[in-house]
Amino acid sequence: MIALEKRPQPSQMWSLASPLVAVALTMLAGAGLFAALGQDPLEALVKIFWEPLFGEFAFYYRPQLLIKGAPLVLIAIGLSLGFRAGIWNIGAEGQYIIGALSGAAVALALYPSEARWLVFPLMVIAGALGGCAWAMIPGLLKVKFKTNEILVSLMLVYVAEQLLASMALGAMRNPEGQGFPGSRNMAQMEAATSWINQSAGMHWGVVAAFISVIFAYVLLAKHVLGFQIKLAGQAPRAAAFSGTNPARLILFCLGTSGALAGMAGMFEISGPSGIVSIDFNVGYGFTAIIVAFLGRLHPIGILLAAGLMALTYIGGDVAQSSLGLPGAAIQVFQGMLLFFLLAVDVLTNYRVRFGQRSAA
Amino acid sequence: MLRRTLLASAAATAMIGGAALADGHEPVKVGFVYVGPIGDGGWTYEHHQGLLAVQEEFGDAVETVFVESVPEGPDAERVMTQMALEGADLIFTTSFGYMDPTINVAAKFPDVRFEHATGYKQADNVSVYSARFYEGRAVQGHIAGQMTESNIIGYIASFPIPEVIRGINAAYIHAKEVNPDVEFKIIWAYTWFDPAKEAEAANTLIEQGADIILQHTDSTAPQAAAEAANEAGATVYTFGQASDMIEFAPAPRVSSIIDNWAPYYIERTQAVIDGTWESVSTWDGMDTGMVEIGEITDAVPADVKASAEEMIAAITAGEYHPFTGPINKQDGSVWLAEGETAADYGDDGLAGLNFYVEGLTAEVPQ
Amino acid sequence: MDFGSINPILLLASLMVAATPILLAAIGELVVERAGVLNLGVEGMMIVGSVLGFVAAIGTGNAWVGFGVAAVAGAGLALMFGILTQYLLTNQVASGLALTLFGLGLAALLGQGYLGTKAPSFPDLHIPVLGDIPVIGPIVFQHDPMVYIGLAIVAGVWWFLNKTRGGLVLRAVGENHEAAHALGYHVIRTRLLAIMFGGACAGLGGAYLSIVRVPTYAEGLTAGAGWIALAIVVFASWKPGRLLIGAYLFGGVTVLQLNLQAAGVAIPVEYLSMSPYIATILVLVIMSAGSAPGSLGKTFHASR
């Protein structure tokens, strides 16, 4: 009988080794999958993992990693604070949408103002406040009524999606768009664009993502609030004794993650995406949850995990167009990668024992 | 900007590659960017049929690549750039939402030709193309108006955009022409593809007395709903949308509109091979075969079928325009005077059509 | 505007059919959550069930075989989630999301080549005598068998949870796994069984869409039905009886707004579509504390 035994402390060795093991396992399983589909497995893996980083056109793909990864980092960093404290915001997708809509509302309302010093900062503030407010709904309901925040935040995603459709077709529709849905393109407005250097993949969202990593790192390592967050997750009762105010902690965690998700949406809609359209959201809010866990809720880990996710998206598209792999195969491959990463992670916190009967 | 020059040099490489291709030494590379999966059985499926036709036509002289389920926005821009970098000479971007990304990427690769479906922004190396589906809707309306017993025609619409509104108007005008008592019940599903919701919409329309269902959504669920209703004793007819949906023939599906992109894709690819490609704005209908009417089944009475075929012939020959006056707007004001045909662009032009014609009772959702 | 054209009898009848796929998926998830496990992979299990069920139904020409295969496929996928979360102690939220991603891809791969094929027919059950009762007959007694199977499963789950020892154990495990473990209950075994039951039900719900509702194959058939199922479980505050109300409410709002539109009533569709979700949040607030299973979403590892 194989049994798991909790390690007194997470294993340093395994915390570094397990992602590598998982990627190796995924490559094996993926190779099998691609071979079954009649592809050269090695070539497919090279296209997915090597080509975007070191291939002929890496100069183009590397900046794309920033564009694809930035919203994931920004959202996942916010979520990880709550997840550490045992506060489960899984509605980041909704906060992302509302942040984008709030930012867009400012840009479109002030159009055609050219005062970038006014418009863009206002958009950032509006985006952060919008996302924060949307996350405060589950926060306040949890504090006041002990309502389950997992479910409320999830429900609010659907509400946000409907709002987005309504805005794209109605209030925010481009008056010069010949009746088609979708807003004016904010990426092309001098005053509102979040681009810094488009061909380098730099927009303010990327900057914000890196700042958020540093912010979270410092908060968790140095600040008393970071200590309280960690304590609340590991030992809720001890946290209560140590004078942590649970209501304040809930509101802080949800508010911060909402604000970051809202900003991610705002930077996306005023830069890479540009337009309020019905399908503006492409699931960053949900993918970021996975990223947060893959990164073990650690700021640096999240940075790496987001990079890996972005790589599989970009490499997946490369493999699709150059090898004719079906999009579904890429999706299955990503699913396997996540399963393996999550599964192997058990070795960090637990030790495998053979020959003893498990108590469970 | 080091990277910018790098990108420019890559574009130059692509251009050199393009020149080599024109000599016929290497296959011309054609890329397709799809918004949905090729297995959607509707919009993307038909574009992919176009790709297959190109392959069939040119064989080894052309290499085709595609990426499916590409979200509109930055992902689309990346996929297009990637195709251009990898040496594509011609790229078809097949969704309205790819408009700005296409324009952006095209600006970076002046020697790659782009073709954007259903948009309105053109550039030196960006053509736009779309199909006059409303011509097919007119034929559907013509058949539907004569086949309805209850005089109620149900219409499952997707989003309130000009494309869909044109279709409703065209169908209504021609149903009304052959049956003055006809009434349209319109449901906006706010989705292009959601089988459960579409089935629900079809059932709702049938329950409210519709015995003809027209759909501007992509799944076959409304066809199945009609078939089930027929098994329970009703008589409901439907028309296929986007693809033929022939598996529901001869009834409830009595005919269909097929988006046939193959002739256009072949023509444009040929132009690249010949070196004659130029940026154009194409809005073709039955005349070039871009809009096709699927087989009209025997469930349609012979005289109705004959008159429908006459109409198809007239539209195909360019003798008849489905929007020919006198047609009033819903509020009673004049849209088209006697004998006047609708302009494509400009105020009240077909491209941006956003109002119903007189006689339709519902309101366009805002 | 013409309210007269809305026939309430037909409206209710179509409601029962519309609610069936989400009802099936939701009752499975309800059992899973009562056992203390949050599986967000419902959509993934549903779509794999819909594809494999469809393929099996085509292959054998028998819709029943399709439903059977769909249930097994859903349970199989759920077992994967179970092994991950119960033995390898992965986070349930992340694993569930990964399962959805995996399932959507897998379904699309498996369904290649079936595009546009039509499922074998699955006729309605015409229950004699009862089906002929005016008004009630057509509403309640003239549907296909899966509608009744769905209702039977709901009743069965209610009976199991409230009237059997097994149900008691399951609820105990969900409320407080440490205490249940201390009492000698098999926490992990119970949860695995619940997870597999949930997967089987999701598979059935998916197959209902592909075999009965749509009945041709196209990619992305479930179009978010699995997420609605999750919402309904919450709306029902984890009680099977209320689940029925919840499924009919969610189905009902859709059917009602379509009916109003067809009758020519100008309604803001987006805002009406939001309403069930807002209603769910309100229900959550009113029910508030104590209604969610105590150990929901938490990882269990027996320490000795």
PDB file of C-alpha atoms in Angstrom, chain C residues 111-274:
ATOM      1  CA  GLY C 111     -16.128  14.279 -32.327  1.00  0.00           C
ATOM      2  CA  GLN C 112     -14.106  14.822 -35.487  1.00  0.00           C
ATOM      3  CA  GLY C 113     -15.739  13.008 -38.343  1.00  0.00           C
ATOM      4  CA  TYR C 114     -19.214  13.066 -36.852  1.00  0.00           C
ATOM      5  CA  LEU C 115     -20.052  16.580 -37.945  1.00  0.00           C
ATOM      6  CA  GLY C 116     -23.589  16.866 -39.241  1.00  0.00           C
ATOM      7  CA  THR C 117     -24.551  13.259 -38.552  1.00  0.00           C
ATOM      8  CA  LYS C 118     -27.883  12.795 -36.934  1.00  0.00           C
ATOM      9  CA  ALA C 119     -28.656  10.840 -33.800  1.00  0.00           C
ATOM     10  CA  PRO C 120     -31.053   7.887 -33.904  1.00  0.00           C
ATOM     11  CA  SER C 121     -34.543   8.927 -32.966  1.00  0.00           C
ATOM     12  CA  PHE C 122     -35.655   8.781 -29.384  1.00  0.00           C
ATOM     13  CA  PRO C 123     -39.423   8.903 -29.363  1.00  0.00           C
ATOM     14  CA  ASP C 124     -41.566  10.486 -26.685  1.00  0.00           C
ATOM     15  CA  LEU C 125     -43.207   8.296 -24.176  1.00  0.00           C
ATOM     16  CA  HIS C 126     -46.952   8.396 -24.583  1.00  0.00           C
ATOM     17  CA  ILE C 127     -48.129   7.326 -21.213  1.00  0.00           C
ATOM     18  CA  PRO C 128     -51.628   5.918 -21.698  1.00  0.00           C
ATOM     19  CA  VAL C 129     -54.526   7.407 -19.716  1.00  0.00           C
ATOM     20  CA  LEU C 130     -52.359   9.915 -17.820  1.00  0.00           C
ATOM     21  CA  GLY C 131     -51.144  11.496 -21.054  1.00  0.00           C
ATOM     22  CA  ASP C 132     -54.731  12.097 -22.107  1.00  0.00           C
ATOM     23  CA  ILE C 133     -55.727  14.115 -19.073  1.00  0.00           C
ATOM     24  CA  PRO C 134     -56.583  17.596 -20.293  1.00  0.00           C
ATOM     25  CA  VAL C 135     -54.176  20.388 -19.350  1.00  0.00           C
ATOM     26  CA  ILE C 136     -51.967  18.294 -17.070  1.00  0.00           C
ATOM     27  CA  GLY C 137     -51.559  15.457 -19.541  1.00  0.00           C
ATOM     28  CA  PRO C 138     -49.585  17.302 -22.172  1.00  0.00           C
ATOM     29  CA  ILE C 139     -47.619  19.238 -19.565  1.00  0.00           C
ATOM     30  CA  VAL C 140     -46.495  16.356 -17.445  1.00  0.00           C
ATOM     31  CA  PHE C 141     -47.031  13.051 -19.177  1.00  0.00           C
ATOM     32  CA  GLN C 142     -45.983  13.387 -22.800  1.00  0.00           C
ATOM     33  CA  HIS C 143     -42.221  13.612 -22.835  1.00  0.00           C
ATOM     34  CA  ASP C 144     -39.306  11.421 -23.732  1.00  0.00           C
ATOM     35  CA  PRO C 145     -38.160   8.930 -21.080  1.00  0.00           C
ATOM     36  CA  MET C 146     -35.070  10.886 -20.042  1.00  0.00           C
ATOM     37  CA  VAL C 147     -37.241  13.674 -18.667  1.00  0.00           C
ATOM     38  CA  TYR C 148     -38.742  11.190 -16.232  1.00  0.00           C
ATOM     39  CA  ILE C 149     -35.419   9.546 -15.512  1.00  0.00           C
ATOM     40  CA  GLY C 150     -34.089  12.972 -14.579  1.00  0.00           C
ATOM     41  CA  LEU C 151     -36.976  13.499 -12.181  1.00  0.00           C
ATOM     42  CA  ALA C 152     -36.522   9.993 -10.798  1.00  0.00           C
ATOM     43  CA  ILE C 153     -32.860  10.672 -10.108  1.00  0.00           C
ATOM     44  CA  VAL C 154     -33.777  13.844  -8.239  1.00  0.00           C
ATOM     45  CA  ALA C 155     -36.306  11.918  -6.143  1.00  0.00           C
ATOM     46  CA  GLY C 156     -33.788   9.139  -5.619  1.00  0.00           C
ATOM     47  CA  VAL C 157     -31.129  11.554  -4.445  1.00  0.00           C
ATOM     48  CA  TRP C 158     -33.576  13.161  -2.021  1.00  0.00           C
ATOM     49  CA  TRP C 159     -34.470   9.753  -0.629  1.00  0.00           C
ATOM     50  CA  PHE C 160     -30.833   8.696  -0.435  1.00  0.00           C
ATOM     51  CA  LEU C 161     -29.644  11.846   1.316  1.00  0.00           C
ATOM     52  CA  ASN C 162     -32.470  12.022   3.823  1.00  0.00           C
ATOM     53  CA  LYS C 163     -33.609   8.479   4.419  1.00  0.00           C
ATOM     54  CA  THR C 164     -30.617   6.200   4.182  1.00  0.00           C
ATOM     55  CA  ARG C 165     -27.547   5.560   6.251  1.00  0.00           C
ATOM     56  CA  GLY C 166     -25.375   6.044   3.195  1.00  0.00           C
ATOM     57  CA  GLY C 167     -26.844   9.500   2.798  1.00  0.00           C
ATOM     58  CA  LEU C 168     -26.137  10.270   6.404  1.00  0.00           C
ATOM     59  CA  VAL C 169     -22.516   9.259   5.976  1.00  0.00           C
ATOM     60  CA  LEU C 170     -22.213  11.332   2.837  1.00  0.00           C
ATOM     61  CA  ARG C 171     -23.608  14.400   4.539  1.00  0.00           C
ATOM     62  CA  ALA C 172     -21.380  13.860   7.560  1.00  0.00           C
ATOM     63  CA  VAL C 173     -18.347  13.658   5.301  1.00  0.00           C
ATOM     64  CA  GLY C 174     -19.391  16.860   3.594  1.00  0.00           C
ATOM     65  CA  GLU C 175     -20.126  18.771   6.767  1.00  0.00           C
ATOM     66  CA  ASN C 176     -16.962  17.938   8.663  1.00  0.00           C
ATOM     67  CA  HIS C 177     -14.531  15.458   7.201  1.00  0.00           C
ATOM     68  CA  GLU C 178     -12.305  15.402  10.257  1.00  0.00           C
ATOM     69  CA  ALA C 179     -15.188  14.382  12.496  1.00  0.00           C
ATOM     70  CA  ALA C 180     -16.494  11.878   9.952  1.00  0.00           C
ATOM     71  CA  HIS C 181     -13.061  10.364   9.725  1.00  0.00           C
ATOM     72  CA  ALA C 182     -12.844  10.170  13.495  1.00  0.00           C
ATOM     73  CA  LEU C 183     -16.142   8.308  13.506  1.00  0.00           C
ATOM     74  CA  GLY C 184     -14.596   5.731  11.220  1.00  0.00           C
ATOM     75  CA  TYR C 185     -16.321   6.725   7.979  1.00  0.00           C
ATOM     76  CA  HIS C 186     -14.356   6.321   4.780  1.00  0.00           C
ATOM     77  CA  VAL C 187     -14.061   9.923   3.722  1.00  0.00           C
ATOM     78  CA  ILE C 188     -12.154   9.346   0.509  1.00  0.00           C
ATOM     79  CA  ARG C 189     -14.155   6.343  -0.644  1.00  0.00           C
ATOM     80  CA  THR C 190     -17.416   8.200  -0.055  1.00  0.00           C
ATOM     81  CA  ARG C 191     -16.183  11.209  -1.928  1.00  0.00           C
ATOM     82  CA  LEU C 192     -14.896   9.196  -4.867  1.00  0.00           C
ATOM     83  CA  LEU C 193     -18.267   7.526  -5.259  1.00  0.00           C
ATOM     84  CA  ALA C 194     -20.029  10.881  -5.060  1.00  0.00           C
ATOM     85  CA  ILE C 195     -17.659  12.402  -7.621  1.00  0.00           C
ATOM     86  CA  MET C 196     -18.254   9.515 -10.014  1.00  0.00           C
ATOM     87  CA  PHE C 197     -22.005   9.787  -9.568  1.00  0.00           C
ATOM     88  CA  GLY C 198     -21.723  13.487 -10.360  1.00  0.00           C
ATOM     89  CA  GLY C 199     -19.728  12.715 -13.492  1.00  0.00           C
ATOM     90  CA  ALA C 200     -22.250  10.139 -14.647  1.00  0.00           C
ATOM     91  CA  CYS C 201     -25.118  12.591 -14.236  1.00  0.00           C
ATOM     92  CA  ALA C 202     -23.202  15.323 -16.082  1.00  0.00           C
ATOM     93  CA  GLY C 203     -22.529  12.833 -18.875  1.00  0.00           C
ATOM     94  CA  LEU C 204     -26.242  12.030 -19.080  1.00  0.00           C
ATOM     95  CA  GLY C 205     -27.092  15.725 -19.217  1.00  0.00           C
ATOM     96  CA  GLY C 206     -24.619  16.228 -22.043  1.00  0.00           C
ATOM     97  CA  ALA C 207     -25.947  13.232 -23.938  1.00  0.00           C
ATOM     98  CA  TYR C 208     -29.476  14.570 -23.570  1.00  0.00           C
ATOM     99  CA  LEU C 209     -28.346  17.648 -25.464  1.00  0.00           C
ATOM    100  CA  SER C 210     -26.625  15.744 -28.266  1.00  0.00           C
ATOM    101  CA  ILE C 211     -29.090  12.868 -28.635  1.00  0.00           C
ATOM    102  CA  VAL C 212     -32.433  14.529 -27.916  1.00  0.00           C
ATOM    103  CA  ARG C 213     -32.199  18.281 -27.962  1.00  0.00           C
ATOM    104  CA  VAL C 214     -29.989  19.043 -30.936  1.00  0.00           C
ATOM    105  CA  PRO C 215     -29.622  15.752 -32.319  1.00  0.00           C
ATOM    106  CA  THR C 216     -26.783  16.351 -34.719  1.00  0.00           C
ATOM    107  CA  TYR C 217     -23.177  16.739 -33.770  1.00  0.00           C
ATOM    108  CA  ALA C 218     -21.406  20.090 -33.772  1.00  0.00           C
ATOM    109  CA  GLU C 219     -18.459  21.245 -31.726  1.00  0.00           C
ATOM    110  CA  GLY C 220     -19.126  23.102 -28.479  1.00  0.00           C
ATOM    111  CA  LEU C 221     -22.580  21.625 -28.103  1.00  0.00           C
ATOM    112  CA  THR C 222     -23.070  22.320 -24.408  1.00  0.00           C
ATOM    113  CA  ALA C 223     -22.419  26.073 -24.783  1.00  0.00           C
ATOM    114  CA  GLY C 224     -22.073  26.742 -21.058  1.00  0.00           C
ATOM    115  CA  ALA C 225     -24.848  24.524 -19.717  1.00  0.00           C
ATOM    116  CA  GLY C 226     -22.435  23.049 -17.161  1.00  0.00           C
ATOM    117  CA  TRP C 227     -21.857  26.437 -15.589  1.00  0.00           C
ATOM    118  CA  ILE C 228     -25.581  27.017 -15.267  1.00  0.00           C
ATOM    119  CA  ALA C 229     -25.837  23.659 -13.505  1.00  0.00           C
ATOM    120  CA  LEU C 230     -23.316  24.902 -10.943  1.00  0.00           C
ATOM    121  CA  ALA C 231     -25.422  27.990 -10.368  1.00  0.00           C
ATOM    122  CA  ILE C 232     -28.550  25.934  -9.862  1.00  0.00           C
ATOM    123  CA  VAL C 233     -26.943  23.839  -7.139  1.00  0.00           C
ATOM    124  CA  VAL C 234     -26.207  27.012  -5.223  1.00  0.00           C
ATOM    125  CA  PHE C 235     -29.643  28.407  -5.900  1.00  0.00           C
ATOM    126  CA  ALA C 236     -31.119  25.228  -4.478  1.00  0.00           C
ATOM    127  CA  SER C 237     -28.990  25.645  -1.367  1.00  0.00           C
ATOM    128  CA  TRP C 238     -27.945  22.016  -1.791  1.00  0.00           C
ATOM    129  CA  LYS C 239     -31.475  20.597  -1.431  1.00  0.00           C
ATOM    130  CA  PRO C 240     -32.801  18.271  -4.161  1.00  0.00           C
ATOM    131  CA  GLY C 241     -36.375  19.582  -3.972  1.00  0.00           C
ATOM    132  CA  ARG C 242     -35.306  23.138  -4.480  1.00  0.00           C
ATOM    133  CA  LEU C 243     -33.006  22.013  -7.261  1.00  0.00           C
ATOM    134  CA  LEU C 244     -36.096  21.213  -9.278  1.00  0.00           C
ATOM    135  CA  ILE C 245     -37.442  24.698  -8.679  1.00  0.00           C
ATOM    136  CA  GLY C 246     -34.056  26.171  -9.548  1.00  0.00           C
ATOM    137  CA  ALA C 247     -33.738  24.259 -12.819  1.00  0.00           C
ATOM    138  CA  TYR C 248     -37.263  25.266 -13.824  1.00  0.00           C
ATOM    139  CA  LEU C 249     -36.592  28.861 -12.833  1.00  0.00           C
ATOM    140  CA  PHE C 250     -33.412  29.064 -14.909  1.00  0.00           C
ATOM    141  CA  GLY C 251     -35.052  27.233 -17.809  1.00  0.00           C
ATOM    142  CA  GLY C 252     -38.187  29.249 -17.222  1.00  0.00           C
ATOM    143  CA  VAL C 253     -36.581  32.651 -17.488  1.00  0.00           C
ATOM    144  CA  THR C 254     -35.097  31.661 -20.847  1.00  0.00           C
ATOM    145  CA  VAL C 255     -38.351  30.234 -22.137  1.00  0.00           C
ATOM    146  CA  LEU C 256     -40.319  33.188 -20.827  1.00  0.00           C
ATOM    147  CA  GLN C 257     -38.083  35.798 -22.386  1.00  0.00           C
ATOM    148  CA  LEU C 258     -38.192  33.969 -25.713  1.00  0.00           C
ATOM    149  CA  ASN C 259     -41.986  33.838 -25.452  1.00  0.00           C
ATOM    150  CA  LEU C 260     -42.245  37.509 -24.646  1.00  0.00           C
ATOM    151  CA  GLN C 261     -40.003  38.358 -27.576  1.00  0.00           C
ATOM    152  CA  ALA C 262     -42.003  36.219 -29.950  1.00  0.00           C
ATOM    153  CA  ALA C 263     -45.161  37.898 -28.703  1.00  0.00           C
ATOM    154  CA  GLY C 264     -43.619  41.195 -29.723  1.00  0.00           C
ATOM    155  CA  VAL C 265     -42.918  42.571 -26.272  1.00  0.00           C
ATOM    156  CA  ALA C 266     -39.846  44.785 -26.391  1.00  0.00           C
ATOM    157  CA  ILE C 267     -37.740  43.626 -23.475  1.00  0.00           C
ATOM    158  CA  PRO C 268     -34.096  44.247 -22.681  1.00  0.00           C
ATOM    159  CA  VAL C 269     -32.875  40.708 -23.280  1.00  0.00           C
ATOM    160  CA  GLU C 270     -29.504  41.115 -21.569  1.00  0.00           C
ATOM    161  CA  TYR C 271     -31.044  42.304 -18.352  1.00  0.00           C
ATOM    162  CA  LEU C 272     -33.575  39.511 -18.269  1.00  0.00           C
ATOM    163  CA  SER C 273     -30.801  36.999 -18.897  1.00  0.00           C
ATOM    164  CA  MET C 274     -28.965  38.308 -15.846  1.00  0.00           C
TER     165      MET C 274
END
